[in-house]
PDB file of C-alpha atoms in Angstrom:
ATOM      1  CA  UNK K   1     102.674  93.901 137.810  1.00  0.00           C
ATOM      2  CA  UNK K   2      99.741  94.292 135.402  1.00  0.00           C
ATOM      3  CA  UNK K   3      99.317  94.252 131.641  1.00  0.00           C
ATOM      4  CA  UNK K   4      97.358  96.994 129.924  1.00  0.00           C
ATOM      5  CA  UNK K   5      96.542  97.411 126.268  1.00  0.00           C
ATOM      6  CA  UNK K   6      97.060 100.922 124.884  1.00  0.00           C
ATOM      7  CA  UNK K   7      97.566 101.002 121.113  1.00  0.00           C
ATOM      8  CA  UNK K   8      96.285  98.444 118.661  1.00  0.00           C
ATOM      9  CA  UNK K   9      97.602  99.644 115.298  1.00  0.00           C
ATOM     10  CA  UNK K  10      99.113 102.694 113.615  1.00  0.00           C
ATOM     11  CA  UNK K  11      97.737 102.752 110.040  1.00  0.00           C
ATOM     12  CA  UNK K  12      99.475 105.233 107.750  1.00  0.00           C
ATOM     13  CA  UNK K  13      99.149 106.636 104.222  1.00  0.00           C
ATOM     14  CA  UNK K  14     101.632 108.313 101.902  1.00  0.00           C
ATOM     15  CA  UNK K  15     100.367 111.121  99.650  1.00  0.00           C
ATOM     16  CA  UNK K  16     102.132 112.583  96.606  1.00  0.00           C
ATOM     17  CA  UNK K  17     100.762 115.856  95.256  1.00  0.00           C
ATOM     18  CA  UNK K  18      97.607 115.348  97.309  1.00  0.00           C
ATOM     19  CA  UNK K  19      96.890 111.846  95.983  1.00  0.00           C
ATOM     20  CA  UNK K  20      97.348 108.572  97.898  1.00  0.00           C
ATOM     21  CA  UNK K  21     100.371 106.595  96.740  1.00  0.00           C
ATOM     22  CA  UNK K  22     100.288 102.836  96.396  1.00  0.00           C
ATOM     23  CA  UNK K  23     102.625 101.000  98.766  1.00  0.00           C
ATOM     24  CA  UNK K  24     103.735  97.484  97.817  1.00  0.00           C
ATOM     25  CA  UNK K  25     105.482  95.459 100.565  1.00  0.00           C
ATOM     26  CA  UNK K  26     108.999  94.548  99.429  1.00  0.00           C
ATOM     27  CA  UNK K  27     110.620  93.020 102.511  1.00  0.00           C
ATOM     28  CA  UNK K  28     110.861  92.761 106.295  1.00  0.00           C
ATOM     29  CA  UNK K  29     113.940  92.743 108.521  1.00  0.00           C
ATOM     30  CA  UNK K  30     113.453  91.559 112.089  1.00  0.00           C
ATOM     31  CA  UNK K  31     116.046  92.254 114.780  1.00  0.00           C
ATOM     32  CA  UNK K  32     115.866  91.323 118.475  1.00  0.00           C
ATOM     33  CA  UNK K  33     115.242  95.017 119.248  1.00  0.00           C
ATOM     34  CA  UNK K  34     113.270  96.276 116.224  1.00  0.00           C
ATOM     35  CA  UNK K  35     111.427  95.471 112.989  1.00  0.00           C
ATOM     36  CA  UNK K  36     111.871  97.276 109.664  1.00  0.00           C
ATOM     37  CA  UNK K  37     109.224  97.051 106.934  1.00  0.00           C
ATOM     38  CA  UNK K  38     110.089  98.095 103.358  1.00  0.00           C
ATOM     39  CA  UNK K  39     107.670  99.267 100.650  1.00  0.00           C
ATOM     40  CA  UNK K  40     108.019 100.343  97.043  1.00  0.00           C
ATOM     41  CA  UNK K  41     105.939 103.366  96.012  1.00  0.00           C
ATOM     42  CA  UNK K  42     103.533 102.601  93.164  1.00  0.00           C
ATOM     43  CA  UNK K  43     101.090 104.573  91.038  1.00  0.00           C
ATOM     44  CA  UNK K  44     103.565 107.183  89.843  1.00  0.00           C
ATOM     45  CA  UNK K  45     105.586 105.754  86.888  1.00  0.00           C
ATOM     46  CA  UNK K  46     108.069 108.628  86.827  1.00  0.00           C
ATOM     47  CA  UNK K  47     109.009 108.088  90.448  1.00  0.00           C
ATOM     48  CA  UNK K  48     111.313 105.457  91.869  1.00  0.00           C
ATOM     49  CA  UNK K  49     110.715 105.803  95.557  1.00  0.00           C
ATOM     50  CA  UNK K  50     110.930 103.503  98.546  1.00  0.00           C
ATOM     51  CA  UNK K  51     109.558 103.776 102.065  1.00  0.00           C
ATOM     52  CA  UNK K  52     110.977 102.108 105.173  1.00  0.00           C
ATOM     53  CA  UNK K  53     109.131 102.024 108.487  1.00  0.00           C
ATOM     54  CA  UNK K  54     111.097 101.047 111.581  1.00  0.00           C
ATOM     55  CA  UNK K  55     109.375 100.080 114.832  1.00  0.00           C
ATOM     56  CA  UNK K  56     111.536 100.145 117.960  1.00  0.00           C
ATOM     57  CA  UNK K  57     110.333  99.537 121.517  1.00  0.00           C
ATOM     58  CA  UNK K  58     112.546 101.563 123.853  1.00  0.00           C
ATOM     59  CA  UNK K  59     113.844  99.613 126.832  1.00  0.00           C
ATOM     60  CA  UNK K  60     115.000 102.292 129.262  1.00  0.00           C
ATOM     61  CA  UNK K  61     112.278 104.977 129.610  1.00  0.00           C
ATOM     62  CA  UNK K  62     110.150 105.012 132.767  1.00  0.00           C
ATOM     63  CA  UNK K  63     107.018 104.505 130.666  1.00  0.00           C
ATOM     64  CA  UNK K  64     106.654 102.017 127.776  1.00  0.00           C
ATOM     65  CA  UNK K  65     107.494 103.866 124.556  1.00  0.00           C
ATOM     66  CA  UNK K  66     107.283 102.791 120.922  1.00  0.00           C
ATOM     67  CA  UNK K  67     109.302 104.723 118.338  1.00  0.00           C
ATOM     68  CA  UNK K  68     108.281 104.549 114.665  1.00  0.00           C
ATOM     69  CA  UNK K  69     110.519 106.090 112.005  1.00  0.00           C
ATOM     70  CA  UNK K  70     109.303 106.652 108.437  1.00  0.00           C
ATOM     71  CA  UNK K  71     112.170 106.971 105.921  1.00  0.00           C
ATOM     72  CA  UNK K  72     111.447 107.947 102.320  1.00  0.00           C
ATOM     73  CA  UNK K  73     113.972 107.856  99.484  1.00  0.00           C
ATOM     74  CA  UNK K  74     113.684 108.760  95.799  1.00  0.00           C
ATOM     75  CA  UNK K  75     111.215 111.612  96.260  1.00  0.00           C
ATOM     76  CA  UNK K  76     110.775 114.614  98.531  1.00  0.00           C
ATOM     77  CA  UNK K  77     107.994 116.884  99.770  1.00  0.00           C
ATOM     78  CA  UNK K  78     105.318 114.260 100.306  1.00  0.00           C
ATOM     79  CA  UNK K  79     102.683 114.017 103.036  1.00  0.00           C
ATOM     80  CA  UNK K  80     102.319 111.322 105.672  1.00  0.00           C
ATOM     81  CA  UNK K  81      98.972 110.641 107.331  1.00  0.00           C
ATOM     82  CA  UNK K  82      98.673 108.528 110.484  1.00  0.00           C
ATOM     83  CA  UNK K  83      95.396 107.297 111.971  1.00  0.00           C
ATOM     84  CA  UNK K  84      96.205 105.458 115.230  1.00  0.00           C
ATOM     85  CA  UNK K  85      93.753 102.966 116.735  1.00  0.00           C
ATOM     86  CA  UNK K  86      93.607 103.010 120.552  1.00  0.00           C
ATOM     87  CA  UNK K  87      92.190 100.409 122.920  1.00  0.00           C
ATOM     88  CA  UNK K  88      93.122 101.430 126.470  1.00  0.00           C
ATOM     89  CA  UNK K  89      92.021  98.664 128.831  1.00  0.00           C
ATOM     90  CA  UNK K  90      93.254  96.019 131.244  1.00  0.00           C
ATOM     91  CA  UNK K  91      94.168  92.835 129.396  1.00  0.00           C
ATOM     92  CA  UNK K  92      91.093  91.010 130.735  1.00  0.00           C
ATOM     93  CA  UNK K  93      88.631  93.856 130.080  1.00  0.00           C
ATOM     94  CA  UNK K  94      86.386  94.410 127.049  1.00  0.00           C
ATOM     95  CA  UNK K  95      87.087  97.228 124.589  1.00  0.00           C
ATOM     96  CA  UNK K  96      85.130 100.420 125.320  1.00  0.00           C
ATOM     97  CA  UNK K  97      85.709 103.180 122.732  1.00  0.00           C
ATOM     98  CA  UNK K  98      83.056 105.413 124.344  1.00  0.00           C
ATOM     99  CA  UNK K  99      85.147 105.557 127.547  1.00  0.00           C
ATOM    100  CA  UNK K 100      88.031 107.249 125.676  1.00  0.00           C
ATOM    101  CA  UNK K 101      88.690 110.963 125.199  1.00  0.00           C
ATOM    102  CA  UNK K 102      91.417 112.861 123.365  1.00  0.00           C
ATOM    103  CA  UNK K 103      93.183 116.229 123.242  1.00  0.00           C
ATOM    104  CA  UNK K 104      95.539 117.560 120.556  1.00  0.00           C
ATOM    105  CA  UNK K 105      98.096 120.056 121.857  1.00  0.00           C
ATOM    106  CA  UNK K 106     101.800 120.867 121.822  1.00  0.00           C
ATOM    107  CA  UNK K 107     102.369 117.492 123.510  1.00  0.00           C
ATOM    108  CA  UNK K 108     100.852 115.783 120.476  1.00  0.00           C
ATOM    109  CA  UNK K 109      97.716 113.647 120.522  1.00  0.00           C
ATOM    110  CA  UNK K 110      96.790 112.538 124.042  1.00  0.00           C
ATOM    111  CA  UNK K 111      94.187 109.771 124.489  1.00  0.00           C
ATOM    112  CA  UNK K 112      92.842 108.851 127.932  1.00  0.00           C
ATOM    113  CA  UNK K 113      90.660 106.119 129.408  1.00  0.00           C
ATOM    114  CA  UNK K 114      90.315 104.437 132.823  1.00  0.00           C
ATOM    115  CA  UNK K 115      93.014 106.582 134.407  1.00  0.00           C
ATOM    116  CA  UNK K 116      95.585 105.729 131.720  1.00  0.00           C
ATOM    117  CA  UNK K 117      97.028 107.813 128.899  1.00  0.00           C
ATOM    118  CA  UNK K 118      98.743 107.248 125.560  1.00  0.00           C
ATOM    119  CA  UNK K 119     100.530 110.175 123.900  1.00  0.00           C
ATOM    120  CA  UNK K 120     101.596 110.083 120.262  1.00  0.00           C
ATOM    121  CA  UNK K 121     104.025 112.907 119.522  1.00  0.00           C
ATOM    122  CA  UNK K 122     106.384 114.133 116.812  1.00  0.00           C
ATOM    123  CA  UNK K 123     108.185 117.345 115.949  1.00  0.00           C
ATOM    124  CA  UNK K 124     106.943 116.838 112.371  1.00  0.00           C
ATOM    125  CA  UNK K 125     103.173 116.922 112.925  1.00  0.00           C
ATOM    126  CA  UNK K 126     101.527 119.802 111.052  1.00  0.00           C
ATOM    127  CA  UNK K 127      97.823 119.196 111.783  1.00  0.00           C
ATOM    128  CA  UNK K 128      95.184 116.950 113.326  1.00  0.00           C
ATOM    129  CA  UNK K 129      91.806 116.230 111.692  1.00  0.00           C
ATOM    130  CA  UNK K 130      89.206 114.783 114.121  1.00  0.00           C
ATOM    131  CA  UNK K 131      87.100 111.845 112.921  1.00  0.00           C
ATOM    132  CA  UNK K 132      83.342 112.295 112.568  1.00  0.00           C
ATOM    133  CA  UNK K 133      82.941 108.937 114.319  1.00  0.00           C
ATOM    134  CA  UNK K 134      85.632 107.725 116.709  1.00  0.00           C
ATOM    135  CA  UNK K 135      84.431 104.091 116.914  1.00  0.00           C
ATOM    136  CA  UNK K 136      86.451 101.842 114.595  1.00  0.00           C
ATOM    137  CA  UNK K 137      85.320  98.308 113.794  1.00  0.00           C
ATOM    138  CA  UNK K 138      88.339  95.974 113.738  1.00  0.00           C
ATOM    139  CA  UNK K 139      88.542  92.257 112.929  1.00  0.00           C
ATOM    140  CA  UNK K 140      91.324  90.022 114.241  1.00  0.00           C
ATOM    141  CA  UNK K 141      91.765  87.087 111.844  1.00  0.00           C
ATOM    142  CA  UNK K 142      93.692  85.034 114.411  1.00  0.00           C
ATOM    143  CA  UNK K 143      91.471  85.987 117.357  1.00  0.00           C
ATOM    144  CA  UNK K 144      93.110  85.048 120.664  1.00  0.00           C
ATOM    145  CA  UNK K 145      94.492  81.731 119.470  1.00  0.00           C
ATOM    146  CA  UNK K 146      91.419  79.493 119.629  1.00  0.00           C
ATOM    147  CA  UNK K 147      90.812  77.196 116.660  1.00  0.00           C
ATOM    148  CA  UNK K 148      87.928  75.196 115.233  1.00  0.00           C
ATOM    149  CA  UNK K 149      87.595  72.350 112.752  1.00  0.00           C
ATOM    150  CA  UNK K 150      85.738  73.077 109.531  1.00  0.00           C
ATOM    151  CA  UNK K 151      85.182  71.068 106.359  1.00  0.00           C
ATOM    152  CA  UNK K 152      88.507  72.110 104.841  1.00  0.00           C
ATOM    153  CA  UNK K 153      90.648  71.823 107.982  1.00  0.00           C
ATOM    154  CA  UNK K 154      91.570  73.632 111.197  1.00  0.00           C
ATOM    155  CA  UNK K 155      91.053  77.416 111.283  1.00  0.00           C
ATOM    156  CA  UNK K 156      91.601  80.208 113.770  1.00  0.00           C
ATOM    157  CA  UNK K 157      88.441  81.711 115.282  1.00  0.00           C
ATOM    158  CA  UNK K 158      88.425  85.418 114.406  1.00  0.00           C
ATOM    159  CA  UNK K 159      87.128  88.109 116.739  1.00  0.00           C
ATOM    160  CA  UNK K 160      85.791  91.634 116.238  1.00  0.00           C
ATOM    161  CA  UNK K 161      86.259  94.633 118.529  1.00  0.00           C
ATOM    162  CA  UNK K 162      85.317  98.297 118.542  1.00  0.00           C
ATOM    163  CA  UNK K 163      88.441 100.457 118.842  1.00  0.00           C
ATOM    164  CA  UNK K 164      88.916 104.209 119.339  1.00  0.00           C
ATOM    165  CA  UNK K 165      90.160 106.181 116.305  1.00  0.00           C
ATOM    166  CA  UNK K 166      90.113 109.912 117.198  1.00  0.00           C
ATOM    167  CA  UNK K 167      91.396 111.250 113.883  1.00  0.00           C
ATOM    168  CA  UNK K 168      94.244 111.703 111.426  1.00  0.00           C
ATOM    169  CA  UNK K 169      97.646 113.223 112.184  1.00  0.00           C
ATOM    170  CA  UNK K 170      99.502 114.786 109.241  1.00  0.00           C
ATOM    171  CA  UNK K 171     103.183 115.512 108.671  1.00  0.00           C
ATOM    172  CA  UNK K 172     105.415 116.619 105.818  1.00  0.00           C
ATOM    173  CA  UNK K 173     107.681 113.721 104.837  1.00  0.00           C
ATOM    174  CA  UNK K 174     110.912 114.824 103.243  1.00  0.00           C
ATOM    175  CA  UNK K 175     113.494 112.268 104.206  1.00  0.00           C
ATOM    176  CA  UNK K 176     112.531 111.098 107.690  1.00  0.00           C
ATOM    177  CA  UNK K 177     109.703 111.493 110.211  1.00  0.00           C
ATOM    178  CA  UNK K 178     110.032 110.113 113.740  1.00  0.00           C
ATOM    179  CA  UNK K 179     106.908 109.375 115.803  1.00  0.00           C
ATOM    180  CA  UNK K 180     106.857 108.241 119.420  1.00  0.00           C
ATOM    181  CA  UNK K 181     104.025 106.693 121.420  1.00  0.00           C
ATOM    182  CA  UNK K 182     104.392 106.758 125.205  1.00  0.00           C
ATOM    183  CA  UNK K 183     101.983 104.982 127.567  1.00  0.00           C
ATOM    184  CA  UNK K 184     101.362 105.509 131.281  1.00  0.00           C
ATOM    185  CA  UNK K 185      99.039 107.076 133.824  1.00  0.00           C
ATOM    186  CA  UNK K 186      97.025 110.223 133.138  1.00  0.00           C
ATOM    187  CA  UNK K 187      99.223 113.289 132.643  1.00  0.00           C
ATOM    188  CA  UNK K 188     102.416 111.230 132.630  1.00  0.00           C
ATOM    189  CA  UNK K 189     105.404 112.913 131.028  1.00  0.00           C
ATOM    190  CA  UNK K 190     106.273 111.228 127.717  1.00  0.00           C
ATOM    191  CA  UNK K 191     109.849 110.032 127.406  1.00  0.00           C
ATOM    192  CA  UNK K 192     112.260 112.064 125.321  1.00  0.00           C
ATOM    193  CA  UNK K 193     113.177 110.254 122.133  1.00  0.00           C
ATOM    194  CA  UNK K 194     116.402 108.357 122.736  1.00  0.00           C
ATOM    195  CA  UNK K 195     116.145 105.660 120.098  1.00  0.00           C
ATOM    196  CA  UNK K 196     119.731 105.874 118.829  1.00  0.00           C
ATOM    197  CA  UNK K 197     121.282 105.848 122.290  1.00  0.00           C
ATOM    198  CA  UNK K 198     118.911 103.123 123.479  1.00  0.00           C
ATOM    199  CA  UNK K 199     119.752 100.839 120.546  1.00  0.00           C
ATOM    200  CA  UNK K 200     123.501 101.117 121.186  1.00  0.00           C
ATOM    201  CA  UNK K 201     122.934  99.979 124.770  1.00  0.00           C
ATOM    202  CA  UNK K 202     120.617  97.207 123.572  1.00  0.00           C
ATOM    203  CA  UNK K 203     123.216  95.849 121.143  1.00  0.00           C
ATOM    204  CA  UNK K 204     125.900  95.917 123.856  1.00  0.00           C
ATOM    205  CA  UNK K 205     123.563  94.128 126.257  1.00  0.00           C
ATOM    206  CA  UNK K 206     122.784  91.476 123.631  1.00  0.00           C
ATOM    207  CA  UNK K 207     126.505  90.851 123.124  1.00  0.00           C
ATOM    208  CA  UNK K 208     126.989  90.359 126.885  1.00  0.00           C
ATOM    209  CA  UNK K 209     124.083  87.906 127.099  1.00  0.00           C
ATOM    210  CA  UNK K 210     125.427  85.842 124.186  1.00  0.00           C
ATOM    211  CA  UNK K 211     129.022  85.795 125.432  1.00  0.00           C
ATOM    212  CA  UNK K 212     128.706  82.473 127.364  1.00  0.00           C
ATOM    213  CA  UNK K 213     127.474  80.837 124.141  1.00  0.00           C
ATOM    214  CA  UNK K 214     130.017  82.366 121.735  1.00  0.00           C
ATOM    215  CA  UNK K 215     132.055  79.172 121.228  1.00  0.00           C
ATOM    216  CA  UNK K 216     128.982  77.096 120.459  1.00  0.00           C
ATOM    217  CA  UNK K 217     127.646  79.749 118.086  1.00  0.00           C
ATOM    218  CA  UNK K 218     131.032  80.017 116.344  1.00  0.00           C
ATOM    219  CA  UNK K 219     131.067  76.257 115.798  1.00  0.00           C
ATOM    220  CA  UNK K 220     127.670  76.481 114.083  1.00  0.00           C
ATOM    221  CA  UNK K 221     129.014  78.593 111.195  1.00  0.00           C
ATOM    222  CA  UNK K 222     131.170  75.948 109.434  1.00  0.00           C
ATOM    223  CA  UNK K 223     128.510  73.307 110.024  1.00  0.00           C
ATOM    224  CA  UNK K 224     125.374  75.173 108.927  1.00  0.00           C
ATOM    225  CA  UNK K 225     126.583  78.437 107.401  1.00  0.00           C
ATOM    226  CA  UNK K 226     126.583  82.086 108.601  1.00  0.00           C
ATOM    227  CA  UNK K 227     122.844  82.659 108.072  1.00  0.00           C
ATOM    228  CA  UNK K 228     121.914  79.715 110.280  1.00  0.00           C
ATOM    229  CA  UNK K 229     124.475  80.863 112.851  1.00  0.00           C
ATOM    230  CA  UNK K 230     122.806  84.301 112.980  1.00  0.00           C
ATOM    231  CA  UNK K 231     119.359  82.715 113.291  1.00  0.00           C
ATOM    232  CA  UNK K 232     120.572  80.504 116.129  1.00  0.00           C
ATOM    233  CA  UNK K 233     122.118  83.495 117.920  1.00  0.00           C
ATOM    234  CA  UNK K 234     118.856  85.454 117.623  1.00  0.00           C
ATOM    235  CA  UNK K 235     116.815  82.534 118.944  1.00  0.00           C
ATOM    236  CA  UNK K 236     119.207  82.157 121.865  1.00  0.00           C
ATOM    237  CA  UNK K 237     118.978  85.868 122.637  1.00  0.00           C
ATOM    238  CA  UNK K 238     115.174  85.835 122.476  1.00  0.00           C
ATOM    239  CA  UNK K 239     115.068  82.827 124.798  1.00  0.00           C
ATOM    240  CA  UNK K 240     117.289  84.691 127.279  1.00  0.00           C
ATOM    241  CA  UNK K 241     115.667  88.086 127.082  1.00  0.00           C
ATOM    242  CA  UNK K 242     112.201  88.219 125.490  1.00  0.00           C
ATOM    243  CA  UNK K 243     109.958  85.980 127.575  1.00  0.00           C
ATOM    244  CA  UNK K 244     110.097  87.620 130.984  1.00  0.00           C
ATOM    245  CA  UNK K 245     107.493  89.511 132.930  1.00  0.00           C
ATOM    246  CA  UNK K 246     108.270  91.981 135.742  1.00  0.00           C
ATOM    247  CA  UNK K 247     106.111  91.643 138.844  1.00  0.00           C
ATOM    248  CA  UNK K 248     106.754  92.437 142.514  1.00  0.00           C
ATOM    249  CA  UNK K 249     110.337  93.396 141.766  1.00  0.00           C
ATOM    250  CA  UNK K 250     111.048  90.057 140.108  1.00  0.00           C
ATOM    251  CA  UNK K 251     111.843  89.276 136.467  1.00  0.00           C
ATOM    252  CA  UNK K 252     110.725  85.749 135.650  1.00  0.00           C
ATOM    253  CA  UNK K 253     109.227  83.745 132.746  1.00  0.00           C
ATOM    254  CA  UNK K 254     105.508  84.318 132.358  1.00  0.00           C
ATOM    255  CA  UNK K 255     102.895  81.671 131.673  1.00  0.00           C
ATOM    256  CA  UNK K 256     103.501  82.066 127.969  1.00  0.00           C
ATOM    257  CA  UNK K 257     100.221  83.268 126.514  1.00  0.00           C
ATOM    258  CA  UNK K 258      98.673  86.644 125.853  1.00  0.00           C
ATOM    259  CA  UNK K 259      95.739  86.020 128.183  1.00  0.00           C
ATOM    260  CA  UNK K 260      97.938  84.982 131.129  1.00  0.00           C
ATOM    261  CA  UNK K 261     100.973  87.309 131.136  1.00  0.00           C
ATOM    262  CA  UNK K 262     101.611  86.570 134.789  1.00  0.00           C
ATOM    263  CA  UNK K 263     104.269  84.590 136.643  1.00  0.00           C
ATOM    264  CA  UNK K 264     102.854  81.135 137.405  1.00  0.00           C
ATOM    265  CA  UNK K 265     104.799  78.813 139.711  1.00  0.00           C
ATOM    266  CA  UNK K 266     104.297  75.697 137.573  1.00  0.00           C
ATOM    267  CA  UNK K 267     105.050  77.343 134.220  1.00  0.00           C
ATOM    268  CA  UNK K 268     108.121  79.209 135.483  1.00  0.00           C
ATOM    269  CA  UNK K 269     109.780  76.153 137.008  1.00  0.00           C
ATOM    270  CA  UNK K 270     108.880  73.853 134.121  1.00  0.00           C
ATOM    271  CA  UNK K 271     110.703  76.348 131.914  1.00  0.00           C
ATOM    272  CA  UNK K 272     113.682  76.398 134.267  1.00  0.00           C
ATOM    273  CA  UNK K 273     113.816  72.579 134.435  1.00  0.00           C
ATOM    274  CA  UNK K 274     113.812  72.226 130.651  1.00  0.00           C
ATOM    275  CA  UNK K 275     116.384  74.997 130.131  1.00  0.00           C
ATOM    276  CA  UNK K 276     118.583  74.601 133.212  1.00  0.00           C
ATOM    277  CA  UNK K 277     121.942  74.655 131.337  1.00  0.00           C
ATOM    278  CA  UNK K 278     120.957  77.962 129.752  1.00  0.00           C
ATOM    279  CA  UNK K 279     120.041  79.512 133.131  1.00  0.00           C
ATOM    280  CA  UNK K 280     123.238  78.259 134.758  1.00  0.00           C
ATOM    281  CA  UNK K 281     125.345  79.653 131.922  1.00  0.00           C
ATOM    282  CA  UNK K 282     123.804  83.105 131.670  1.00  0.00           C
ATOM    283  CA  UNK K 283     121.161  83.817 134.332  1.00  0.00           C
ATOM    284  CA  UNK K 284     122.300  82.443 137.692  1.00  0.00           C
ATOM    285  CA  UNK K 285     121.302  85.620 139.547  1.00  0.00           C
ATOM    286  CA  UNK K 286     117.775  85.610 138.065  1.00  0.00           C
ATOM    287  CA  UNK K 287     117.430  81.906 138.848  1.00  0.00           C
ATOM    288  CA  UNK K 288     118.415  82.468 142.475  1.00  0.00           C
ATOM    289  CA  UNK K 289     115.946  85.369 142.798  1.00  0.00           C
ATOM    290  CA  UNK K 290     113.165  83.219 141.365  1.00  0.00           C
ATOM    291  CA  UNK K 291     113.878  80.355 143.777  1.00  0.00           C
ATOM    292  CA  UNK K 292     114.141  82.640 146.842  1.00  0.00           C
ATOM    293  CA  UNK K 293     110.916  84.438 145.877  1.00  0.00           C
ATOM    294  CA  UNK K 294     109.093  81.127 145.480  1.00  0.00           C
ATOM    295  CA  UNK K 295     110.330  79.866 148.873  1.00  0.00           C
ATOM    296  CA  UNK K 296     109.148  83.050 150.589  1.00  0.00           C
ATOM    297  CA  UNK K 297     105.700  83.017 148.994  1.00  0.00           C
TER     298      UNK K 297
END
């Protein structure tokens, strides 16, 4: 029933023969359940190598878990360095890097603050190098969504924060390295990596959710083409499945912004009113639970 921030970013570096390799972004694939970023490796003319990084948020573990997979092709026996930035706090609280502490052990890198813990683990880690200074200055270009008018137009108001960067994790990258970040209370047991199994269940669940809309989606293909049909299916799935917040045993639409992330009566029922055919077609049980919960409040 609460939102906590744990990890802000997971910067990484690829090294070939001890020297940093240039990585040029070459494409992004976004799925309802994951994102895959592709890079070409530069700076070594004799090498034709490519790096893919897949980020997948596991649905089923008890604790929120992010799985990142680094896949390298065209070259072997390279090194991967990861320097994660942590910011463990309640969503309304300020960042406090000095309140964090960390331990590197067989579990991986464990970072704690305010009774919470984030563990970044991998069977491929070979070493951990602590940072001389753990405070990391970080600038958010988009801030928290506020804008201001300047001479050349409307601009986002950027914000700076101090994050916690305990050090650099290293791994040998020869084909694939899988890294998992699990978040929970202090001394929680990180989830076992189940990305492949989890994604199969996620795809099956997506197919079930889209089933009531299959005829309409099929009719979109001859009218707009297969790419537009896929885009429409993904938007429908995200509308059905990606805007809910769990609180008090209820899954319902949240207030729709990163600084709310709570179930608000007005926002939830405005969303229901404007999307009633969608709820009646695919989410009758959730709609009934929302109405009964509101009546009992």
